[in-house]
Every structure is written in structure tokens, then in C-alpha cells.
Amino acid sequence: MEGETGLPLQQLIASFDNKCLPKILQVISGVYFQGSIYELSGSEVCFCTGDLIKVINMELQSVCCEYISNKEAFELPISHTGLYKVVPEEMPYSTIEEMVSLRPVGLDSCLPFTFTSRSKMTLDNFTLAAGRELTVLSVEKDQVRCHVRGEQDVSAEVCIPLSFRGEFYECESEECFTLGEIMSSACLRSRKFRTTKCERPLILSPIYQVHAIMNLRKNVFKFSSSSEVDVIDVTEQCKDVAFVTPFSLTEVLSQPDESFPVVVEVLEYPQADSVFTCSWLPELSKSKHLVFHKKGTSDWILFSSLKSRKVQQYFLVSQQYGGRFRRRPREFNSVYELYVASVQAPGLRLSVTRSCEEVEEEGLPALTVGEQLEVMHCDTMELPCGSSKEQKQSVEALICHRLQEPDEGDDDDDDDDDDKRVQQKDKIEVISLPLYMQAHFMEVLSDNKKYRLRDLDKEFSFPLDVKIVNRDNEMETDPLVGHTCLKIEGAISEPIIQASFPHRPDHCFKIPTQWLSMSVSFTNDPLPWPSDQPPDCHVDRVTEVTDTFFYEYHKRGNSDAAPPPRPPKRNLSSSDTSRKSFKPPKKPTKADKSKLRQDESITTTDFANLTINRKKRPPAPPPPVIFEDQPPPLAPRKHSIDVTTSKALPNMYVKREVSIKTAVADVDSDHDYETVDDSLLTMMQESQNNVKFY
């Protein structure tokens, strides 16, 4: 590479467009990107001398504007709305051919343009004065066809040979361009411009975000075209250089069927917050090899477990699942839920699980636990509105038949069966349930049949509550077993890639391409089986997913679903006096609290006989008999102490006399003291005279 002179990366990239890609560039003078070798967006971005860069895509990010006079530069977004005029070149052209040949690439897109001549021009019998403006309309084989505007708005067309000599100057055009228009034309990008408000000429250069791969890298990296690197175009010389091409899962789907099966290498693996919790996902890592067997579309059924479990689980189950299911009755907590279910499955029969009182003004009928209803259709019902009985409002309601229980009778008597059926039909009561009504029902099922999953999908509408009664015997472990109830949320069809690990090529799993973000590269490694003996693949039929997948699924399917209806305004007529007369209890005032304390007060004597638990104090023990002329007996010394039976003896050596002064209440005092009863004082004195202080 000695002696080769490269171009700045910014200049060379500006001459490319996406139609000519890919291009292979070689670094002639490499420097670290922005003076750093640290990672940007997860990949190290630096260029060294001799590196090969394969440019596969470019995205226009902004425009670099540089003043010619002082080299001052700044960036503008591509959406900038300012207008720019083309600045004509200052140097003169000696021939028409030279002026045309030095025009930017893509001459046709730059026509028409205007020029003048400093000298008189004589063309056959036609003479043009100096300084006359000529507009080039087209370039033909050996001449240009020009338009000339003369005096008094007289115009004509003349043909000038390309070899005609003179001193020609380009004129300024009145046409204005936006940054988007300038950047979209290779012809305009090479010209000088000025704004409509400033005469200083500018050079406009596009700044791209370049998507490229390198022969020593295994993933696509992005960098700015403004990086200070000198490069040369070596596309023709390096056609045979093998670059690792990364593919996203979506791009893998676009590959022809003949490309499979193939061994691939993982370049970027899914993040930890994936929507899948399957066993094969943690094994995916960078540089891990996989076998892609084939691509296609898979039909799944989305299951969810009961919400009452500690952790609610969600599963994607293939329709090839071999287990058996039995239907379970569904529970409904509102009439609107009944309506949605009845639209999908007409003829729904229900049992009331919670009683409801009748509210006539709101159209709510009375329901009793155990009653059975049959949903018929949806209709409207009239409710009173306002104080006037004549005012009505219409609300949507579910029309149901209240089914009566059959009368008990002799089972052997079949003569009157027809009459009984007629009587039962006469007993059917029609009731209307407003859609906003909150009630509790359970589905009544007479079906005890076992179903395969594909049969449930054909015969019933989802959602559906089921219980698994037979596991799939072809699976090592069936995660659906052990759940008392599973809810089928709906069906889903997704593009997939059937894959396996090379050490277990027969144990396959399906990768939903729209739910995982990862990139791989195709390798030339041989398949892990003999060419004439492909493995008998066993595909996972149950894949556990997270609640994120569940919510995204419902967000996609129910984005336009209407919300449940709101209940009508309550009838605030004068007849409803019970609601108007109700007043919340007032907070007690200080006077009320004082009165309450006086009412709950007790006498002083009773208070003295009460303990902290408001129970009567037990009677005091009799005083010990002590003779004044004898000393108190000495307690024998104990050499060992029994903790369970020992008690501390009172100290008998201290004898004190306590005098109690009677407190007389001062009638004239402002303080409100309670007076002590004389009998209470007498009792307190007698008891304290008999107490010894130790």
C-alpha cells in the first residue's frame, strides 16, 4: 500500500449511493474512532491501517455545512427547512465543450443552466453581443441547443458547436433547493451553495451512518461517515474475500428452501428479558452453533393457568399435542362477560352462583343461587329516567330464559310426558339482564367427552376452560399435567425456524422469529449426521412463555375491542327519600365528649376497689401476730435453694408509723377537686396502721 493515496472517508462515502452497494474499502491511514477504543453500542469501533471494510448500507443522518472563507463548519438536520441557491463557478471556460465536460456528474439532471460570453459571438449569419445570457436546453452530438432572450422579449433558439472558443462564465440561477433535495442529487451535492439570506458560499456534505462488516468481525457495526479515516475503494480487487454475513431471524426466513438444513453460528443472542422461559433459551450464547432444519409456519394454542396459583403460567401448545382434555364450566362475573361468550357460542346455559336483590329502577332482576338460565339473544330494555315516569332510557340487555326445575313424579308413568313438556314450556320465564349488571354465574355443561387439542379448535370458540385428563406420552415431561384448570386464550400462527443443537440433532424446537431478536451467520460446517441418514426429529410441543407475551398477544387481538357498557344514571326522583334523607354521622364535639365522660364516671369508693383491669380488689390478708416483748424469729440459713419452691421472706426489722392528714376541700378555690368520703378515709387509716414497711 506504499505510495497509494487515499481519500477521506467522508468524501468517498458521499460519492456512493445505496444502489452501488456493497463496496469494499481499505484503510490507508487509520485512527481510532473519535480518539477512543471503547465500545459504542456494544461493539468496539476502531480502524487500523490495512483493515477491510465492507459497506452494506448507509442511512443519511445530517448535513455538514462548511463556509469556504474560514472553514467554519456546523451540522444541520436533514429536516431543516431553509432554502439554498447554487453559487456559480468563478473560473472562466475557454470552450463550450470544456464548460459542459466540467459540469457535475449527471448533466441531464442539471439542465437547464445559463452562461454568458465576454466577447461577441458570431454564428453563421447570427451575431450575439457580449454579455448576452444563453440558457442550455440540451446537449446533442457535437453541439448544444440554447435559448436566447433578445430585446423587447424576443426569444430564439440557436445551436452552438461544442468546439466554439471564447471566455464563458456560468450565471446564478434563481432556483432554490432544500437540504433534502440537494442530498438526493449527486449533481447538486458537488456544487457550492448560499442561503437566501447570506452571500457567504457553503459546501454541503452528507453525514451517513454506515452499516458495515469486516473480515475480522462477526456482526454488523455502525459508524459515522465523518470519522477521520483515509480509505480507498478496493471492491474490484477484493471480490473473493470472504466476509462473515450476519442474518437476523427475519432475514433467515427470506433465504431459499435449498439453504436448509445448515449449521449456523450465533452472533447476537437474545437478551435475558425474553418472552420465553423454555429450556433451550439459556443455552443460546455467542459463538454457539445451531442446526437450522427448515423454516415454516406453526399453529399454536395459547394456554393460561388459574390466577389463584402463586405464579400464573402461560404456554404455547402445538396442535400436534397428543394429550386429551375435558371441558370445564366457565365462571362469569358480569352479564357483559356472558354476552361476549354467547356471541361466540350461542345457546349458553348457566347456573346462578350468588343471589342478587331486585332493583326495579335500575332494571336489575332478582336472582337466586341455583337458578338456571339459558341465554337467548341481546336486545334493548326501557328504564325510567328522571323524576317523570314518562321519561325512558334504552339500555342493552341480555334476554334469558329462567328454567324451572322439573317436578318430581313417578318415573314409570310416561303417559303424560307430552303434557308435562308443554307445562314446562309454559313455566319458562323471560328475564332481561342489563349488560352493566354485576352478577356471578357458572356454565352448565352436559358434555363429558375427551377431546384432542385440534378437535377443540375445530368444534369450539375460544376462550375455553379445560382440564387435562391424559398426558402426551411422547413427551418426557408434560408441563400441562398437574393444573386443575387451564384456560385456552386463543389460537396463534407464527413464522418459525425449526432448530436443534448439534449434539442432539433429533431433539428440535421451534424459534418464533418475530418474538426473538438474534443474529446468526451461515457456516460451512458439515451437518451432524450422515448425508443419507437424516435424524427422526422430535419437536417440543409445549413452550412456556412469560406474561409479557400474554399481554402483547391480547394487545394485538383486542386493540379495537369496545369497553363494557356503563350503568345508566340513577333515578334521583323525589320518591327516593331514603337516599336523600340519609346523612352521615357528625363528629362528637367537646361538650359531647365531656358529657359522655360524666355518664361513664363511677364513684370514688368503687374506683378504689377496682384494679387496672376494672375488677374488684381481693380482700387484704390478716395481719401477722407480733409480740412486742419478743424479737422476731430468725429464719434458718439455707445452704441450697430450690428455685421452684423458694419464696422471699418479708423483712420484719423495720417498723414505721405513718400519719395520714385529712385533706379539707376549699370551697372557695377555683380548682375542681373531688372530696374524699369519711368512711373511705377511716378504712385507709386502719389498713395502713397494720402495714409494716420493710
XYZ file of C-alpha atoms in Angstrom:
694
model
C 0.000 0.000 0.000
C 3.019 2.250 -0.069
C 2.619 5.182 -2.350
C -1.172 4.858 -2.511
C -3.104 7.989 -1.679
C -6.480 7.587 -0.098
C -9.475 9.848 0.224
C -11.137 10.960 3.435
C -13.892 8.558 4.395
C -16.432 11.390 4.415
C -15.602 12.334 0.826
C -15.636 8.804 -0.561
C -18.840 7.786 1.212
C -20.546 10.925 -0.127
C -19.908 9.700 -3.662
C -21.758 6.412 -3.025
C -25.431 5.611 -3.033
C -27.289 2.513 -1.860
C -27.677 1.265 -5.443
C -23.929 0.695 -5.835
C -23.523 -1.153 -2.530
C -21.868 -3.263 -1.265
C -18.469 -1.587 -1.502
C -15.186 -2.836 -0.028
C -12.895 -0.144 1.386
C -9.345 -0.493 2.648
C -7.981 1.733 5.394
C -4.864 3.615 4.264
C -4.429 5.783 7.310
C -6.369 4.517 10.320
C -7.013 6.295 13.577
C -9.229 5.372 16.479
C -12.803 6.462 16.046
C -13.192 9.753 17.906
C -9.865 9.056 19.629
C -11.226 6.100 21.613
C -11.121 2.311 21.501
C -14.013 1.912 23.896
C -17.220 0.170 22.892
C -20.056 2.046 21.234
C -23.465 0.358 21.188
C -21.941 -2.927 22.207
C -19.062 -3.175 19.697
C -15.548 -1.779 19.597
C -15.201 0.811 16.844
C -11.657 1.487 15.693
C -9.853 1.251 12.362
C -6.285 0.209 11.784
C -4.181 0.572 8.671
C -4.893 -2.299 6.280
C -8.394 -3.131 7.570
C -11.003 -4.118 5.011
C -14.484 -2.653 5.476
C -17.469 -3.931 3.530
C -20.124 -1.219 3.400
C -23.566 -2.826 3.095
C -25.897 0.065 3.877
C -25.974 3.820 4.535
C -28.511 5.946 6.391
C -28.473 9.729 5.952
C -28.215 11.312 9.397
C -27.426 15.021 8.903
C -25.654 17.568 6.673
C -22.274 19.154 7.339
C -22.162 22.834 6.301
C -18.718 24.427 5.895
C -18.023 28.065 4.988
C -15.409 28.307 2.260
C -13.939 31.566 3.565
C -12.935 30.500 7.096
C -13.542 26.704 7.135
C -16.129 27.130 9.889
C -18.334 24.016 9.967
C -21.609 23.066 11.620
C -24.259 20.356 11.248
C -27.906 20.682 10.283
C -30.631 18.028 10.447
C -31.885 16.725 7.144
C -35.327 18.107 8.027
C -34.016 21.696 8.053
C -36.440 23.903 6.065
C -34.001 26.543 4.859
C -33.571 27.212 1.099
C -30.287 27.329 -0.779
C -29.148 28.713 -4.147
C -26.388 27.316 -6.372
C -23.288 29.521 -6.428
C -21.836 29.731 -9.980
C -18.211 28.822 -10.552
C -15.848 31.817 -10.766
C -13.339 30.389 -13.257
C -13.968 31.020 -16.980
C -14.294 28.279 -19.574
C -12.385 28.555 -22.872
C -14.725 26.342 -24.920
C -18.297 25.186 -24.732
C -17.052 21.589 -24.570
C -14.879 22.371 -21.540
C -17.758 24.044 -19.741
C -20.007 21.084 -20.434
C -17.404 18.450 -19.542
C -16.631 20.073 -16.192
C -20.242 20.061 -15.215
C -21.079 17.711 -12.316
C -21.842 14.069 -12.976
C -25.387 13.625 -14.160
C -25.519 16.517 -16.602
C -29.094 15.912 -17.655
C -30.322 16.489 -14.137
C -28.540 19.869 -14.044
C -30.175 21.267 -17.137
C -31.007 23.907 -17.974
C -28.147 26.180 -16.921
C -27.269 29.707 -18.068
C -23.918 31.218 -19.129
C -22.598 34.378 -20.737
C -19.746 35.248 -23.084
C -17.376 38.204 -22.586
C -16.796 38.521 -26.289
C -19.074 38.845 -29.273
C -20.226 35.540 -30.724
C -20.780 35.115 -34.495
C -22.676 32.012 -35.514
C -23.126 31.729 -39.300
C -25.410 34.673 -40.120
C -26.286 35.273 -36.461
C -24.288 37.537 -34.124
C -24.669 37.705 -30.336
C -23.444 40.675 -28.383
C -21.078 40.263 -25.433
C -22.730 39.653 -22.081
C -25.863 38.115 -23.591
C -27.269 35.264 -21.433
C -27.733 31.879 -23.083
C -29.641 29.005 -21.484
C -28.534 25.497 -22.433
C -31.611 23.354 -23.102
C -29.981 20.137 -24.297
C -26.661 18.659 -25.343
C -26.598 16.911 -28.688
C -23.817 15.059 -30.515
C -21.458 17.904 -31.297
C -23.427 20.977 -30.299
C -25.649 22.455 -27.605
C -29.089 23.871 -28.189
C -29.531 27.202 -26.380
C -32.326 29.647 -25.755
C -31.597 33.381 -26.246
C -33.823 36.174 -24.985
C -33.427 39.375 -27.050
C -34.744 42.885 -26.783
C -38.459 43.514 -26.343
C -38.901 39.922 -25.059
C -37.963 38.485 -28.422
C -36.543 34.973 -27.951
C -34.879 32.484 -30.250
C -33.050 29.167 -30.196
C -29.514 28.755 -31.543
C -27.163 25.799 -31.858
C -23.575 26.353 -30.757
C -20.811 23.845 -31.615
C -19.029 22.299 -28.642
C -15.707 23.407 -30.133
C -16.698 27.093 -30.155
C -13.968 29.086 -28.368
C -14.356 32.108 -26.132
C -14.450 33.186 -22.478
C -17.598 31.838 -20.860
C -18.945 32.313 -17.330
C -21.753 30.486 -15.543
C -24.694 32.593 -14.293
C -26.507 32.330 -10.973
C -29.864 30.615 -11.072
C -32.932 31.822 -9.175
C -33.989 28.283 -8.350
C -33.824 27.312 -4.647
C -33.367 23.863 -3.100
C -33.903 22.299 0.329
C -31.302 20.155 2.064
C -33.284 17.048 1.246
C -33.359 17.873 -2.453
C -29.642 18.679 -2.523
C -28.658 15.467 -0.730
C -30.813 13.332 -3.023
C -28.953 14.535 -6.160
C -25.326 13.616 -6.762
C -25.126 16.564 -9.190
C -26.215 19.138 -6.635
C -24.111 17.693 -3.805
C -20.921 18.638 -5.694
C -21.891 22.308 -6.069
C -21.441 25.312 -3.814
C -24.473 26.955 -2.249
C -25.518 30.004 -0.309
C -28.599 30.711 1.713
C -31.211 33.163 0.574
C -30.241 35.449 3.465
C -26.451 35.197 3.318
C -23.960 35.648 0.468
C -21.184 33.523 2.008
C -20.745 30.326 -0.057
C -21.069 26.942 1.607
C -20.040 23.374 0.886
C -22.738 20.863 1.872
C -21.666 17.304 2.675
C -23.927 14.441 3.773
C -23.152 12.613 7.003
C -24.207 8.962 6.919
C -24.492 6.253 9.489
C -22.582 3.493 7.743
C -23.545 -0.168 8.260
C -20.561 -2.390 7.566
C -18.930 -5.713 8.270
C -15.240 -6.555 8.497
C -13.330 -9.679 7.718
C -12.295 -9.987 11.367
C -15.720 -9.214 12.859
C -18.833 -11.359 13.003
C -21.512 -8.770 13.439
C -22.747 -5.634 11.745
C -21.356 -2.465 13.281
C -22.296 1.137 12.652
C -20.122 4.224 12.494
C -20.355 7.783 11.245
C -19.001 8.719 7.835
C -17.361 11.740 9.475
C -14.686 9.506 11.036
C -11.221 10.828 10.289
C -10.003 7.863 8.247
C -8.390 7.756 4.791
C -9.608 4.885 2.618
C -9.501 3.603 -0.944
C -12.070 1.631 -2.913
C -10.823 -1.965 -3.436
C -14.123 -3.554 -4.429
C -12.784 -4.982 -7.695
C -9.541 -6.287 -6.182
C -11.214 -7.993 -3.178
C -14.182 -9.712 -4.761
C -13.084 -13.119 -3.457
C -12.530 -12.035 0.151
C -14.917 -13.945 2.436
C -16.824 -11.696 4.845
C -18.989 -13.124 7.565
C -22.516 -12.024 6.740
C -24.854 -11.756 9.747
C -28.533 -12.539 9.292
C -31.405 -11.671 11.557
C -34.073 -14.326 12.043
C -36.358 -12.435 9.679
C -33.621 -12.422 7.047
C -33.123 -16.160 7.548
C -36.764 -16.660 6.592
C -36.099 -14.936 3.269
C -33.419 -17.461 2.339
C -34.388 -20.126 -0.243
C -35.530 -23.544 0.959
C -32.444 -25.111 -0.613
C -30.298 -23.382 2.034
C -31.634 -25.734 4.729
C -30.587 -27.672 6.713
C -27.498 -25.669 7.636
C -25.207 -25.168 10.624
C -25.212 -21.565 11.860
C -23.246 -19.665 14.462
C -24.921 -17.351 16.957
C -23.537 -13.809 16.710
C -26.027 -11.930 18.885
C -28.159 -13.929 21.278
C -31.499 -12.960 22.878
C -31.446 -10.770 25.955
C -32.281 -12.049 29.423
C -35.715 -10.384 29.407
C -37.013 -12.645 26.652
C -40.696 -13.524 26.408
C -39.820 -17.236 26.548
C -38.862 -19.321 29.589
C -38.151 -22.547 27.702
C -35.228 -24.868 28.425
C -33.314 -24.245 25.188
C -33.146 -20.454 25.525
C -30.455 -20.311 28.275
C -28.197 -22.486 26.102
C -28.038 -19.815 23.390
C -24.852 -17.815 23.676
C -22.344 -16.069 21.448
C -20.382 -18.433 19.144
C -22.863 -21.233 19.917
C -23.669 -23.465 16.933
C -27.193 -24.443 15.922
C -28.696 -26.589 13.203
C -31.477 -24.872 11.269
C -33.517 -27.754 9.826
C -36.209 -25.806 7.988
C -38.408 -22.749 8.052
C -42.180 -22.542 8.020
C -45.289 -21.516 9.936
C -46.555 -23.103 13.131
C -50.061 -23.078 14.629
C -50.160 -22.789 18.411
C -52.802 -22.579 21.116
C -52.151 -20.171 23.983
C -52.959 -21.573 27.457
C -53.005 -19.861 30.855
C -53.245 -21.381 34.317
C -55.554 -20.303 37.130
C -54.979 -16.871 38.635
C -55.359 -18.336 42.123
C -51.974 -20.061 41.846
C -48.947 -18.334 43.341
C -47.362 -17.942 39.912
C -49.626 -17.854 36.890
C -48.124 -19.687 33.922
C -48.632 -19.371 30.176
C -47.937 -21.974 27.494
C -47.772 -22.146 23.715
C -49.017 -25.617 22.779
C -48.658 -27.079 19.301
C -51.759 -28.564 17.711
C -49.822 -31.834 17.422
C -50.035 -32.166 21.199
C -51.188 -35.722 21.976
C -52.877 -35.227 25.349
C -56.622 -35.373 25.991
C -58.776 -32.624 27.509
C -62.191 -32.407 29.094
C -64.193 -29.210 29.173
C -64.710 -27.383 32.448
C -67.520 -24.945 33.210
C -66.553 -21.328 32.923
C -67.252 -18.699 35.566
C -68.629 -15.268 34.705
C -68.613 -12.212 36.964
C -70.786 -9.891 34.885
C -73.537 -10.003 32.295
C -71.189 -8.394 29.783
C -68.884 -11.413 30.041
C -71.925 -13.582 29.343
C -72.731 -11.508 26.282
C -69.213 -11.885 24.866
C -69.286 -15.643 25.478
C -72.786 -16.019 23.986
C -71.725 -14.280 20.771
C -69.020 -16.892 20.303
C -71.150 -19.846 21.481
C -74.952 -19.328 21.246
C -77.295 -21.321 23.485
C -75.238 -20.853 26.653
C -76.776 -22.377 29.797
C -75.855 -21.025 33.222
C -76.351 -21.541 36.916
C -76.544 -18.591 39.317
C -73.794 -18.831 41.969
C -74.628 -15.713 44.003
C -78.016 -14.218 44.831
C -78.938 -10.702 43.725
C -81.732 -8.466 45.000
C -84.107 -6.812 42.602
C -83.599 -3.093 41.894
C -86.578 -2.062 39.831
C -85.464 1.477 38.919
C -82.161 0.121 37.545
C -83.709 -2.854 35.768
C -81.867 -5.441 37.853
C -83.939 -8.622 38.358
C -83.774 -10.857 41.400
C -81.546 -13.917 41.063
C -81.313 -16.860 43.449
C -78.454 -19.273 43.911
C -79.050 -22.449 41.922
C -81.366 -20.951 39.305
C -80.608 -21.956 35.744
C -80.720 -19.575 32.811
C -80.474 -20.029 29.086
C -79.066 -17.124 27.076
C -81.225 -16.282 24.056
C -80.141 -13.016 22.411
C -79.240 -9.383 23.033
C -81.919 -6.689 22.925
C -82.820 -3.343 24.495
C -84.919 -2.621 27.556
C -86.570 0.562 28.843
C -85.647 2.091 32.198
C -87.171 5.138 33.948
C -85.124 8.286 33.643
C -85.523 11.401 35.787
C -88.426 12.335 38.018
C -91.074 11.794 35.375
C -92.297 8.258 34.785
C -92.878 9.065 31.129
C -89.163 9.652 30.511
C -87.429 6.428 29.480
C -83.933 5.466 28.535
C -82.906 2.446 26.492
C -80.088 0.156 27.615
C -78.723 -3.023 26.112
C -79.715 -6.210 27.886
C -79.251 -9.941 27.543
C -82.545 -11.789 27.136
C -82.536 -15.083 29.027
C -84.979 -17.851 29.886
C -85.276 -18.710 33.553
C -85.581 -22.508 33.550
C -87.813 -24.171 36.173
C -86.713 -27.373 37.848
C -88.767 -30.405 36.681
C -91.443 -31.658 39.078
C -90.766 -34.872 40.956
C -93.082 -37.706 39.965
C -93.326 -41.365 39.101
C -90.608 -42.274 36.638
C -92.657 -45.168 35.281
C -95.577 -43.005 34.329
C -94.834 -41.998 30.724
C -98.394 -41.389 29.567
C -98.403 -37.689 30.386
C -94.854 -36.880 29.202
C -96.096 -34.708 26.367
C -98.396 -32.761 28.660
C -95.564 -32.225 31.152
C -93.299 -30.872 28.435
C -95.992 -28.394 27.423
C -96.386 -27.337 31.042
C -92.631 -26.886 31.410
C -92.593 -24.606 28.348
C -95.393 -22.562 29.866
C -93.315 -22.169 33.052
C -90.335 -20.644 31.216
C -89.884 -17.068 32.374
C -88.168 -14.450 30.225
C -85.901 -12.051 32.094
C -83.716 -9.204 30.922
C -80.221 -8.747 32.327
C -78.641 -5.337 31.620
C -75.136 -5.679 30.249
C -73.735 -3.476 33.024
C -75.139 -5.774 35.740
C -72.603 -7.372 38.083
C -73.592 -10.967 38.805
C -71.969 -14.376 39.204
C -72.738 -17.384 37.022
C -71.258 -20.754 36.174
C -71.624 -22.533 32.862
C -73.745 -25.695 32.863
C -72.165 -28.472 30.808
C -73.638 -31.821 29.871
C -70.591 -32.823 27.830
C -68.165 -35.258 29.480
C -66.281 -36.179 26.313
C -62.493 -36.257 25.956
C -61.061 -34.071 23.202
C -57.789 -33.704 21.416
C -56.468 -30.181 21.074
C -57.050 -29.968 17.340
C -60.676 -31.107 17.864
C -61.276 -28.362 20.432
C -60.019 -25.823 17.917
C -62.490 -27.083 15.315
C -65.622 -27.512 17.454
C -65.489 -24.652 19.967
C -64.746 -20.966 20.145
C -62.082 -19.611 22.462
C -61.638 -18.734 25.309
C -62.437 -22.126 26.809
C -61.768 -23.730 30.201
C -60.419 -27.268 30.091
C -58.700 -29.853 32.261
C -56.081 -32.277 31.026
C -57.082 -35.890 31.716
C -54.414 -37.731 29.682
C -50.830 -36.543 29.230
C -48.866 -36.627 25.992
C -46.975 -39.916 26.246
C -44.438 -38.909 23.610
C -43.092 -36.103 25.810
C -40.532 -36.783 28.526
C -42.170 -34.263 30.851
C -45.548 -32.683 30.206
C -45.750 -29.252 31.904
C -49.534 -29.136 31.467
C -50.072 -32.053 33.848
C -50.860 -31.024 37.412
C -53.013 -27.999 36.628
C -56.564 -28.356 37.908
C -57.844 -25.982 35.257
C -56.368 -24.403 32.129
C -57.855 -21.630 30.071
C -57.460 -21.657 26.300
C -56.951 -17.998 25.413
C -56.863 -18.327 21.632
C -55.013 -19.570 18.571
C -51.888 -18.021 17.109
C -49.967 -18.657 13.879
C -46.328 -17.552 13.721
C -43.410 -17.966 11.294
C -40.822 -20.266 12.858
C -37.441 -21.851 12.302
C -37.086 -25.462 13.386
C -33.724 -25.790 15.097
C -31.662 -28.098 17.287
C -28.247 -28.266 18.921
C -25.573 -30.270 17.079
C -25.068 -32.700 19.990
C -28.806 -33.556 19.917
C -29.894 -33.063 16.308
C -33.042 -35.168 16.729
C -34.431 -33.057 19.615
C -35.826 -29.987 17.859
C -37.540 -26.832 18.999
C -39.325 -24.018 17.197
C -37.970 -20.471 17.250
C -40.702 -17.812 16.655
C -38.817 -15.309 14.519
C -40.992 -12.311 15.373
C -40.567 -12.725 19.133
C -36.801 -13.219 19.412
C -34.057 -10.776 18.451
C -30.860 -12.572 17.487
C -28.431 -12.740 14.563
C -26.592 -15.708 13.100
C -24.114 -16.412 10.328
C -24.195 -19.374 7.983
C -21.171 -21.664 8.270
C -19.656 -24.362 6.064
C -19.571 -26.887 8.905
C -20.896 -30.355 7.995
C -24.246 -31.478 9.329
C -24.040 -33.662 12.456
C -25.475 -36.752 10.735
C -24.631 -38.900 7.706
C -25.779 -37.386 4.448
C -28.076 -40.315 3.663
C -29.443 -40.779 7.203
C -31.284 -37.652 8.395
C -32.484 -37.888 12.007
C -36.060 -38.569 13.037
C -36.837 -35.214 14.640
C -38.972 -34.872 17.748
C -40.230 -31.312 18.160
C -41.122 -29.729 21.504
C -44.890 -29.415 21.644
C -45.168 -27.156 24.695
C -43.238 -23.878 25.104
C -43.651 -21.802 28.251
C -43.886 -18.041 27.762
C -43.979 -15.079 30.113
C -46.811 -12.716 30.985
C -45.259 -10.180 28.570
C -46.071 -12.491 25.669
C -49.596 -12.943 27.034
C -50.257 -9.199 27.272
C -48.759 -8.500 23.840
C -50.959 -11.215 22.345
C -54.117 -9.674 23.785
C -52.962 -6.189 22.800
C -52.712 -7.310 19.188
C -56.052 -9.087 19.101
C -58.205 -6.699 21.143
C -56.857 -3.326 20.079
C -60.289 -2.275 18.744
C -62.455 -4.061 21.324
C -65.236 -1.914 22.794
C -65.223 -1.395 26.580
C -68.060 -2.761 28.731
C -71.143 -0.521 28.930
C -71.546 1.903 31.789
C -74.618 1.771 34.038
C -77.247 4.483 33.475
C -77.669 7.481 35.738
C -79.581 6.744 38.892
C -83.172 7.930 39.226
C -82.964 10.863 41.670
C -86.725 11.417 41.899
C -88.478 12.759 44.956
C -89.900 9.330 45.727
C -86.433 8.103 46.623
C -86.498 9.822 50.002
C -84.440 7.229 51.751
C -81.321 8.201 49.856
C -81.929 11.935 50.219
C -82.652 11.773 53.964
C -79.529 9.830 54.765
C -76.937 11.963 56.499
C -73.530 10.815 57.643
C -72.967 10.833 61.429
C -71.473 14.029 62.810
C -68.233 14.057 64.710
C -68.781 14.420 68.506
C -67.995 17.850 69.926
C -66.037 18.594 73.130
C -69.266 19.057 75.049
C -70.494 15.655 73.900
C -67.228 14.052 74.967
C -67.409 15.729 78.413
C -70.967 14.575 78.894
C -70.006 11.084 77.817
C -67.237 11.009 80.426
C -69.660 12.155 83.143
C -72.133 9.453 82.188
C -69.468 6.801 82.336
C -67.992 8.020 85.673
C -68.054 5.783 88.794
C -67.990 6.537 92.488
C -64.721 7.039 94.348
C -65.296 4.004 96.547
C -65.889 1.747 93.560
C -62.860 3.214 91.857
C -60.652 2.381 94.869
C -61.821 -1.239 94.742
C -61.019 -1.602 91.048
C -57.701 -2.762 89.594
C -56.281 -1.819 86.228
C -58.498 -4.474 84.639
C -61.617 -2.979 86.276
C -62.070 -5.965 88.574
C -62.711 -5.828 92.345
C -59.620 -5.887 94.516
C -59.313 -9.130 96.567
C -59.591 -8.813 100.397
C -56.366 -7.973 102.267
C -54.689 -10.855 104.171
C -54.923 -10.833 108.034
C -52.061 -9.007 109.757
C -49.342 -11.191 111.318
C -49.340 -11.615 115.119
C -46.235 -9.982 116.642
C -45.425 -9.714 120.348
C -43.673 -6.517 121.329
C -41.581 -8.081 124.140
C -40.072 -10.783 121.898
C -37.744 -10.322 118.948
C -38.882 -11.670 115.681
C -37.850 -15.245 114.887
C -34.723 -15.681 112.776
C -35.029 -17.565 109.548
C -32.623 -20.532 109.288
C -29.789 -20.214 106.749
C -30.428 -22.146 103.618
C -27.463 -23.925 102.065
C -29.302 -24.792 98.880
C -32.150 -23.011 97.215
C -34.976 -24.776 95.467
C -35.892 -22.438 92.684
C -39.282 -23.961 92.141
C -40.450 -23.638 95.793
C -38.427 -20.818 97.383
C -40.113 -17.519 98.301
C -38.582 -14.317 99.694
C -39.481 -13.672 103.356
C -40.552 -10.197 104.467
C -38.125 -8.044 106.454
C -39.501 -7.888 109.978
C -36.871 -5.489 111.444
C -38.394 -2.240 110.200
C -41.396 -0.699 111.839
C -42.728 2.672 110.856
C -45.763 4.698 111.739
C -47.450 6.627 109.013
C -49.745 9.511 109.827
C -52.394 10.478 107.343
C -53.566 14.023 107.240
C -57.070 14.666 106.143
C -57.301 16.992 103.181
C -60.092 19.514 103.529
C -61.589 20.809 100.344
C -61.507 24.557 99.881
C -64.956 25.589 98.802
C -63.786 28.981 97.603
C -60.991 27.516 95.448
C -61.301 27.601 91.659
C -59.908 24.086 91.375
C -62.362 21.284 90.944
C -61.126 18.576 93.328
C -63.109 15.541 94.354
C -63.954 15.229 98.033
C -62.967 12.043 99.840
C -65.619 10.161 101.733
C -65.077 9.900 105.550
C -65.723 6.179 105.578
C -63.091 5.713 102.892
C -60.549 7.711 104.949
C -61.244 5.614 108.019
C -60.756 2.418 106.071
C -57.494 3.659 104.562
C -56.133 4.649 108.029
C -56.944 1.256 109.558
C -55.349 -0.609 106.695
C -52.165 1.482 106.762
C -51.743 1.097 110.533
C -51.493 -2.633 110.020
C -48.886 -2.380 107.198
C -45.230 -2.782 108.057
C -42.634 -1.172 105.858
C -39.505 -3.157 105.282
